[in-house]
Amino acid sequence: MTSFDEALALLVGAVRPLPAESVPLEQAAGRFLAAPLHARSDAPSRAVSAMDGYAVTLENVEPDRWMSLAGESRPGLPDPGTLEPGTAMRIFTGAPLPAGADCVIMQEYAEREGGQVRFRSGFGPARHVRTAGSDFRAGDLLLAAGTSLAPRAMVAAASADRDTVEVSTTPKIAIIATGEELAAPGTAHLKAGAISESASYGVAAMCEAMGCEVVLRARGADRLELLEEVAAKALEAADCVVVTGGASVGDHDLAKPMFGKAGLDLVFAGVAIKPGKPVWFGRANGRLVMGLPGNPTSAMVTARLLLRPLLAAMQGGIPAAELRFVSMPLAASLPHAGDRETFVRATATLEGLVPVGNQESGAQAPLAAADWLIRRPAGSPVCNKGALVEALPF
Ligand SMILES: Nc1nc2c(c(=O)[nH]1)N[C@H]1C(S)=C(S)[C@@H](COP(=O)(O)OP(=O)(O)OC[C@H]3O[C@@H](n4cnc5c(N)ncnc54)[C@H](O)[C@@H]3O)O[C@H]1N2
Ligand code: MOO
């Protein structure tokens, strides 16, 4: 069976990034940069104060000795001029430092009387000055092509002083949940044998968090003609179709056959991971198609491990950046792993990772608290509390 690493490589090899477009910065959050973003100018453009206080030349200041106050520097002022020798200038956080000043003394250390100011000792040694270009220089690479414009990256993007950015076109995603038993949330209790369809809600939320637009949602009973119709519509509407359920070997597992008429070309089917073994991926009608297992935990684990890198790759993102495993301590011991590479669902605590109590593929309730996946190679021995494990934010 295909290993996780092989599946990932196959997937990345099968994707061509969507074209780029220019969008206003206000619409860029969550999108992937299609071109590197360079700074227009230095930041700060000149030395500025990091505190509210008084600009001085440090060697001219003696604790508790009165000196005259001359001038004021406010943020936004083009030029506060020069500090007159032996004086202090009132200055505010972010305001330009006058020429000749090399230090800002916080106002908490100052006492004022008329046009005079003195400073009690203890104000040093910090100078509270942000030097020109200490954040970045004109022309510096602020964000590489392929970076996802997550909230923190948006600050860096806006600091480049550009009103538009080049980003990837938004991928259109169709999500089809298959299974006779599935009912829309709110209606399952009305029908004997029905369950509330849950997996696709997690998948849709993940797609949206990855900057995609979910253009079609459907639930399909296990009847081939019906599913073929839904598949045709989805392939028409979307760049990528995600199917949940029907991935396994049962008589009613129709997720792959429903794309038969559309000429499904499988890239992989079945990956040696637990949970999520039946996950599959291919192409049909020039679109990408990923099949996730119906078990909700398996669906979310495979979406995290394979769909998320796929959505990044479609947008020119770096798939490996979606899979940054880190070392984390275990706060509880783990039994030996089976013969498939295993991804244990866990919660982070101050002491380390604690596996959630219910590790079944069909679990739904524990997913909300399972914010980490612990990666365990096939055949891993028992792992004791305190040991370091490879983990990925889930
Ligand atoms: N004989 C075998 N049986 C199974 C195998 C196998 O290798 N041999 N693999 C098992 C594994 S592993 C998994 S995972 C499951 C998943 O298979 P499917 O993708 O075919 O999933 P379904 O049969 O459609 O559903 C499984 C389970 O999950 C519930 N479900 C399905 N979709 C949803 C949804 N959107 N929201 C909530 N719950 C959903 C469904 O009712 C079933 O209980 O197959 C094993 N079987
Ligand atoms: O792969 Mo299944 O998700 O092990 O139960």
Coordinates of C-alpha atoms and ligand atoms in Angstrom, one line a residue:
M1 CA 0.0 0.0 0.0
T2 CA 1.1 3.6 -0.7
S3 CA 2.9 5.2 2.3
F4 CA 1.9 8.6 3.6
D5 CA 5.1 10.2 2.2
E6 CA 4.6 8.6 -1.2
A7 CA 1.0 9.7 -1.3
L8 CA 2.0 13.3 -0.5
A9 CA 4.7 13.3 -3.3
L10 CA 2.2 11.8 -5.8
L11 CA -0.4 14.4 -4.9
V12 CA 2.0 17.4 -5.2
G13 CA 3.2 16.0 -8.5
A14 CA -0.3 15.9 -9.9
V15 CA -1.3 19.6 -9.1
R16 CA -0.8 22.6 -11.3
P17 CA -1.3 25.9 -9.5
L18 CA -4.2 28.0 -10.5
P19 CA -3.5 31.4 -12.3
A20 CA -2.7 34.5 -10.3
E21 CA -4.8 37.7 -10.0
S22 CA -4.2 41.1 -8.4
V23 CA -6.5 41.9 -5.5
P24 CA -6.9 44.8 -3.1
L25 CA -5.1 44.1 0.2
E26 CA -8.4 44.2 2.0
Q27 CA -9.5 41.1 0.1
A28 CA -6.2 39.2 0.4
A29 CA -6.5 37.6 3.9
G30 CA -6.4 33.9 3.7
R31 CA -5.1 33.9 0.1
F32 CA -1.7 32.6 -1.1
L33 CA 0.8 35.1 -2.5
A34 CA 1.6 34.4 -6.2
A35 CA 4.6 36.7 -6.3
P36 CA 7.2 37.7 -3.7
L37 CA 6.4 40.8 -1.7
H38 CA 9.2 43.4 -1.4
A39 CA 9.3 46.4 0.9
R40 CA 8.9 49.8 -0.8
S41 CA 10.9 51.7 1.8
D42 CA 12.8 51.4 5.1
A43 CA 10.8 50.7 8.3
P44 CA 11.1 52.8 10.2
S45 CA 12.0 55.3 7.5
R46 CA 14.1 57.2 10.1
A47 CA 15.0 56.8 13.8
V48 CA 11.9 57.0 16.0
S49 CA 11.1 56.9 19.7
A50 CA 9.9 53.7 21.2
M51 CA 8.4 55.5 24.3
D52 CA 6.6 58.6 25.4
G53 CA 9.2 60.8 27.1
Y54 CA 12.1 63.1 26.3
A55 CA 14.7 63.0 23.6
V56 CA 18.2 63.8 24.8
T57 CA 21.9 63.3 24.1
L58 CA 22.7 60.8 26.8
E59 CA 26.1 62.1 27.7
N60 CA 24.6 65.5 28.5
V61 CA 22.2 64.1 31.1
E62 CA 23.0 64.0 34.7
P63 CA 20.4 62.5 37.1
D64 CA 18.4 65.2 39.1
R65 CA 20.0 68.1 37.2
W66 CA 17.5 70.5 35.6
M67 CA 17.8 71.1 31.9
S68 CA 15.7 73.2 29.5
L69 CA 12.9 71.8 27.4
A70 CA 13.0 72.8 23.7
G71 CA 10.6 71.7 21.1
E72 CA 8.3 68.7 20.7
S73 CA 8.3 65.7 18.3
R74 CA 5.0 64.0 17.5
P75 CA 4.3 60.9 15.2
G76 CA 3.7 62.0 11.7
L77 CA 5.9 65.1 11.9
P78 CA 8.1 65.2 8.8
D79 CA 11.1 66.6 10.7
P80 CA 11.5 67.7 14.3
G81 CA 14.7 69.5 13.5
T82 CA 17.8 69.4 15.7
L83 CA 18.1 69.0 19.5
E84 CA 19.6 72.1 20.9
P85 CA 22.7 71.2 22.8
G86 CA 22.1 70.7 26.5
T87 CA 18.3 70.6 26.2
A88 CA 15.6 67.9 26.1
M89 CA 12.8 67.6 23.6
R90 CA 9.4 66.3 24.4
I91 CA 8.7 63.2 22.2
F92 CA 6.0 60.6 21.8
T93 CA 6.1 56.9 20.8
G94 CA 6.6 56.6 17.1
A95 CA 7.7 60.2 16.7
P96 CA 11.0 61.0 14.8
L97 CA 14.1 61.5 16.9
P98 CA 15.6 65.0 16.4
A99 CA 19.1 65.1 15.0
G100 CA 21.6 65.1 17.8
A101 CA 19.5 63.0 20.1
D102 CA 20.6 59.4 20.8
C103 CA 18.2 58.4 23.7
V104 CA 14.6 58.8 24.9
I105 CA 14.1 58.9 28.6
M106 CA 10.6 57.6 29.6
Q107 CA 8.4 60.2 31.1
E108 CA 8.0 58.1 34.3
Y109 CA 11.5 59.2 35.2
A110 CA 10.9 62.9 34.5
E111 CA 9.8 65.8 36.7
R112 CA 8.8 69.0 35.0
E113 CA 8.6 72.6 36.2
G114 CA 7.8 75.4 33.7
G115 CA 10.2 75.0 30.8
Q116 CA 12.6 72.7 32.8
V117 CA 12.8 69.0 33.1
R118 CA 15.0 66.7 35.3
F119 CA 15.3 62.9 35.4
R120 CA 15.8 60.8 38.5
S121 CA 18.4 58.1 38.2
G122 CA 17.6 54.6 36.9
F123 CA 16.4 55.6 33.4
G124 CA 19.1 53.7 31.5
P125 CA 20.6 51.8 30.0
A126 CA 17.9 51.2 27.3
R127 CA 17.8 54.0 24.7
H128 CA 14.2 53.4 23.5
V129 CA 15.1 54.3 19.9
R130 CA 14.0 52.3 16.9
T131 CA 16.8 52.9 14.4
A132 CA 16.0 53.5 10.7
G133 CA 15.5 50.2 8.8
S134 CA 15.6 48.1 12.0
D135 CA 12.4 46.4 11.0
F136 CA 13.3 46.1 7.3
R137 CA 15.0 47.9 4.5
A138 CA 13.6 49.1 1.1
G139 CA 13.7 46.1 -1.3
D140 CA 13.8 43.5 1.4
L141 CA 11.8 40.3 0.8
L142 CA 9.0 40.5 3.3
L143 CA 6.9 37.5 2.1
A144 CA 7.9 34.8 -0.4
A145 CA 5.6 33.6 -3.2
G146 CA 3.5 30.8 -1.9
T147 CA 3.1 32.3 1.6
S148 CA -0.4 32.0 3.0
L149 CA -1.7 35.4 4.1
A150 CA -2.7 34.4 7.6
P151 CA -3.4 37.1 10.1
R152 CA 0.2 37.7 11.1
A153 CA 1.4 37.7 7.5
M154 CA -1.2 40.3 6.7
V155 CA 0.6 42.7 9.0
A156 CA 3.9 42.1 7.1
A157 CA 2.0 42.4 3.8
A158 CA 0.4 45.7 4.7
S159 CA 3.7 47.1 6.0
A160 CA 5.1 46.8 2.4
D161 CA 3.1 49.9 1.6
R162 CA 1.3 48.5 -1.4
D163 CA -2.5 48.6 -2.0
T164 CA -2.8 45.5 -4.1
V165 CA -1.1 42.1 -4.0
E166 CA -0.7 39.2 -6.5
V167 CA -2.5 36.1 -5.1
S168 CA -3.6 32.8 -6.5
T169 CA -7.2 32.6 -7.9
T170 CA -9.5 31.2 -5.3
P171 CA -10.0 27.4 -5.8
K172 CA -13.6 26.4 -6.2
I173 CA -14.4 23.3 -4.2
A174 CA -17.4 20.9 -4.3
I175 CA -18.1 18.6 -1.4
I176 CA -20.2 15.5 -1.7
A177 CA -21.1 13.4 1.4
T178 CA -22.2 9.9 0.3
G179 CA -24.2 7.5 2.4
E180 CA -27.8 6.4 2.5
E181 CA -27.9 7.0 6.2
L182 CA -26.9 10.6 6.1
A183 CA -29.4 13.3 6.9
A184 CA -29.0 17.1 7.1
P185 CA -28.2 18.2 10.6
G186 CA -31.5 19.0 12.3
T187 CA -33.4 16.3 10.5
A188 CA -31.7 13.0 11.5
H189 CA -33.9 12.5 14.6
L190 CA -37.0 12.5 12.3
K191 CA -36.0 9.4 10.4
A192 CA -35.2 5.9 11.7
G193 CA -31.7 4.7 10.8
A194 CA -30.5 8.2 9.8
I195 CA -27.5 10.0 11.3
S196 CA -26.6 13.6 11.3
E197 CA -24.1 14.3 8.5
S198 CA -21.1 15.8 10.2
A199 CA -17.9 15.1 8.3
S200 CA -18.5 17.5 5.4
Y201 CA -19.0 20.4 7.8
G202 CA -15.4 20.0 9.0
V203 CA -14.1 19.5 5.5
A204 CA -15.9 22.7 4.3
A205 CA -14.6 24.7 7.2
M206 CA -11.1 23.6 6.4
C207 CA -11.5 24.5 2.8
E208 CA -12.7 28.0 3.7
A209 CA -9.9 28.4 6.2
M210 CA -7.5 27.5 3.4
G211 CA -8.8 30.4 1.3
C212 CA -11.1 28.3 -0.9
E213 CA -14.7 28.9 -2.0
V214 CA -17.1 26.0 -1.4
V215 CA -19.3 26.3 -4.5
L216 CA -21.4 23.1 -4.1
R217 CA -22.5 21.0 -1.2
A218 CA -24.4 17.8 -1.8
R219 CA -25.5 14.7 0.1
G220 CA -25.9 11.6 -2.1
A221 CA -27.6 8.3 -1.3
D222 CA -25.7 5.1 -2.3
R223 CA -27.3 4.8 -5.8
L224 CA -24.8 5.0 -8.7
E225 CA -27.0 6.9 -11.2
L226 CA -27.8 9.5 -8.6
L227 CA -24.2 9.9 -7.6
E228 CA -23.0 10.1 -11.2
E229 CA -25.3 13.0 -11.7
V230 CA -24.0 14.8 -8.6
A231 CA -20.4 14.0 -9.7
A232 CA -21.0 15.5 -13.1
K233 CA -22.4 18.7 -11.6
A234 CA -19.5 19.0 -9.1
L235 CA -16.9 18.5 -11.8
E236 CA -18.6 21.2 -13.8
A237 CA -18.6 23.7 -10.9
A238 CA -15.4 23.1 -9.1
D239 CA -11.6 22.9 -9.5
C240 CA -11.5 20.1 -6.9
V241 CA -14.2 17.7 -5.7
V242 CA -14.0 16.2 -2.3
V243 CA -16.1 13.2 -1.5
T244 CA -16.7 11.7 1.9
G245 CA -17.6 8.1 2.6
G246 CA -18.0 5.1 0.3
A247 CA -14.2 4.9 0.0
S248 CA -13.8 1.4 1.4
V249 CA -14.6 -2.0 -0.1
G250 CA -18.2 -2.6 0.8
D251 CA -20.9 -3.2 -1.8
H252 CA -22.4 0.3 -1.3
D253 CA -19.0 2.1 -1.5
L254 CA -19.6 4.1 -4.7
A255 CA -17.3 7.1 -4.2
K256 CA -14.9 6.0 -6.9
P257 CA -17.4 4.4 -9.3
M258 CA -19.5 7.6 -9.3
F259 CA -16.6 9.3 -11.2
G260 CA -16.2 6.3 -13.7
K261 CA -18.2 8.0 -16.5
A262 CA -16.0 11.1 -16.1
G263 CA -12.9 9.0 -16.7
L264 CA -11.5 8.8 -13.2
D265 CA -7.8 8.4 -13.3
L266 CA -6.6 7.3 -9.9
V267 CA -3.3 8.6 -8.6
F268 CA -3.4 6.6 -5.4
A269 CA -6.1 4.6 -3.6
G270 CA -5.4 3.5 0.0
V271 CA -2.6 4.9 2.1
A272 CA -0.9 2.9 4.9
I273 CA -2.1 5.3 7.7
K274 CA -4.4 4.9 10.7
P275 CA -6.9 6.3 10.7
G276 CA -7.8 7.0 7.1
K277 CA -6.5 4.0 5.1
P278 CA -9.2 4.2 2.3
V279 CA -8.3 7.8 1.3
W280 CA -7.9 8.2 -2.4
F281 CA -7.0 10.8 -5.0
G282 CA -7.2 11.2 -8.7
R283 CA -8.3 13.3 -11.7
A284 CA -11.5 13.3 -13.6
N285 CA -12.6 15.6 -16.5
G286 CA -9.4 17.7 -15.8
R287 CA -10.4 18.3 -12.2
L288 CA -8.8 17.0 -9.0
V289 CA -10.9 14.6 -6.9
M290 CA -10.1 13.5 -3.4
G291 CA -12.0 10.8 -1.6
L292 CA -12.0 10.8 2.2
P293 CA -13.2 8.0 4.4
G294 CA -16.7 8.5 5.9
N295 CA -15.7 7.9 9.5
P296 CA -15.6 11.5 10.7
T297 CA -12.3 11.3 12.6
S298 CA -10.7 9.5 9.5
A299 CA -12.2 12.2 7.3
M300 CA -10.7 15.0 9.3
V301 CA -7.3 13.4 9.8
T302 CA -6.9 12.7 6.0
A303 CA -8.2 16.2 5.2
R304 CA -5.5 17.6 7.5
L305 CA -2.7 15.4 6.1
L306 CA -3.6 15.3 2.4
L307 CA -6.4 17.7 1.5
R308 CA -4.8 20.7 3.2
P309 CA -1.5 20.4 1.4
L310 CA -3.4 19.8 -1.9
L311 CA -5.4 23.1 -1.4
A312 CA -2.1 24.9 -0.7
A313 CA -0.5 23.4 -3.8
M314 CA -3.4 24.4 -6.0
Q315 CA -2.8 28.0 -4.8
G316 CA 1.0 27.9 -5.4
G317 CA 1.5 27.4 -1.7
I318 CA 4.2 25.2 -0.2
P319 CA 2.6 21.8 0.7
A320 CA 5.4 21.1 3.2
A321 CA 4.6 24.3 5.0
E322 CA 1.2 22.8 5.9
L323 CA 2.9 19.8 7.5
R324 CA 5.4 21.3 9.9
F325 CA 5.8 18.6 12.5
V326 CA 7.4 19.6 15.8
S327 CA 8.8 17.8 18.8
M328 CA 6.4 17.7 21.8
P329 CA 6.6 15.9 25.1
L330 CA 4.0 13.3 26.0
A331 CA 2.0 13.8 29.1
A332 CA 0.7 10.2 29.1
S333 CA 2.1 7.0 27.7
L334 CA 1.1 5.6 24.3
P335 CA 0.7 1.9 23.5
H336 CA 2.8 0.4 20.7
A337 CA 1.6 1.3 17.2
G338 CA 0.1 -1.2 14.8
D339 CA 1.3 -2.0 11.3
R340 CA 0.2 1.3 9.8
E341 CA 1.7 4.7 10.4
T342 CA -0.6 6.1 13.1
F343 CA -1.8 9.6 13.8
V344 CA -3.0 9.8 17.4
R345 CA -5.4 12.6 18.2
A346 CA -4.2 14.6 21.3
T347 CA -4.8 17.7 23.4
A348 CA -2.0 20.0 24.4
T349 CA -1.6 20.7 28.1
L350 CA 1.2 22.4 30.1
E351 CA 2.8 19.0 30.7
G352 CA 2.6 18.0 27.1
L353 CA 0.3 16.1 24.8
V354 CA -2.5 13.9 26.1
P355 CA -4.2 11.5 23.7
V356 CA -8.0 12.0 23.6
G357 CA -9.8 9.1 25.3
N358 CA -11.8 7.9 22.2
Q359 CA -9.3 7.0 19.4
E360 CA -12.0 5.4 17.2
S361 CA -12.2 6.4 13.5
G362 CA -15.9 7.1 13.9
A363 CA -15.5 9.5 16.9
Q364 CA -17.0 12.9 16.5
A365 CA -17.2 14.5 20.0
P366 CA -13.4 14.3 20.8
L367 CA -12.4 16.1 17.6
A368 CA -13.1 19.6 19.0
A369 CA -10.5 19.1 21.7
A370 CA -8.0 17.2 19.6
D371 CA -5.8 20.1 18.6
W372 CA -2.7 17.9 17.8
L373 CA -1.8 14.8 15.8
I374 CA 1.0 12.6 17.1
R375 CA 2.8 10.9 14.3
R376 CA 3.9 7.3 15.1
P377 CA 5.8 5.2 12.5
A378 CA 4.4 1.7 11.9
G379 CA 5.5 -0.7 14.6
S380 CA 6.5 2.0 17.1
P381 CA 7.1 0.5 20.6
V382 CA 5.3 1.7 23.8
C383 CA 6.2 5.4 24.3
N384 CA 6.4 6.6 27.9
K385 CA 5.2 9.8 29.5
G386 CA 7.9 12.5 29.1
A387 CA 9.2 11.1 25.8
L388 CA 9.4 13.5 22.8
V389 CA 7.1 12.7 19.9
E390 CA 6.6 14.2 16.4
A391 CA 3.4 16.2 16.3
L392 CA 1.4 18.5 14.0
P393 CA -1.2 21.1 14.9
F394 CA -4.5 19.4 13.9
Ligands
LIG1 N1 -14.1 -5.1 5.1 C1 -13.6 -3.9 5.3 N2 -14.3 -2.9 5.9 C2 -13.8 -1.7 6.1 C3 -12.4 -1.5 5.8 C4 -11.7 -2.5 5.2 O1 -10.5 -2.3 4.9 N3 -12.3 -3.7 5.0 N4 -11.9 -0.2 6.1 C5 -12.5 0.4 7.2 C6 -12.0 1.7 7.4 S1 -10.3 1.8 7.8 C7 -12.7 2.9 7.2 S2 -12.0 4.4 7.6 C8 -14.1 2.8 6.9 C9 -14.4 4.0 5.9 O2 -14.9 3.6 4.8 P1 -15.9 4.4 3.9 O3 -15.3 5.6 3.4 O4 -16.4 3.5 2.9 O5 -17.0 5.0 4.9 P2 -18.6 4.7 5.0 O6 -18.8 3.2 5.0 O7 -19.3 5.4 4.0 O8 -18.9 5.2 6.4 C10 -18.1 4.8 7.5 C11 -18.9 5.3 8.8 O9 -18.9 6.7 8.8 C12 -20.2 7.2 8.8 N5 -20.2 8.4 7.9 C13 -20.0 8.3 6.6 N6 -20.1 9.6 6.1 C14 -20.4 10.4 7.1 C15 -20.6 11.8 7.2 N7 -20.5 12.6 6.2 N8 -20.8 12.3 8.4 C16 -20.9 11.5 9.5 N9 -20.7 10.2 9.5 C17 -20.5 9.6 8.3 C18 -21.0 6.1 8.3 O10 -22.4 6.1 8.8 C19 -20.3 4.9 8.8 O11 -20.6 4.6 10.2 O12 -14.4 1.6 6.4 C20 -14.0 0.5 7.2 N10 -14.6 -0.7 6.6
MOO2 O1 -8.8 4.1 8.2 MO1 -10.0 3.7 9.1 O2 -10.0 5.3 9.4 O3 -8.7 3.1 10.2 O4 -10.9 3.4 10.4

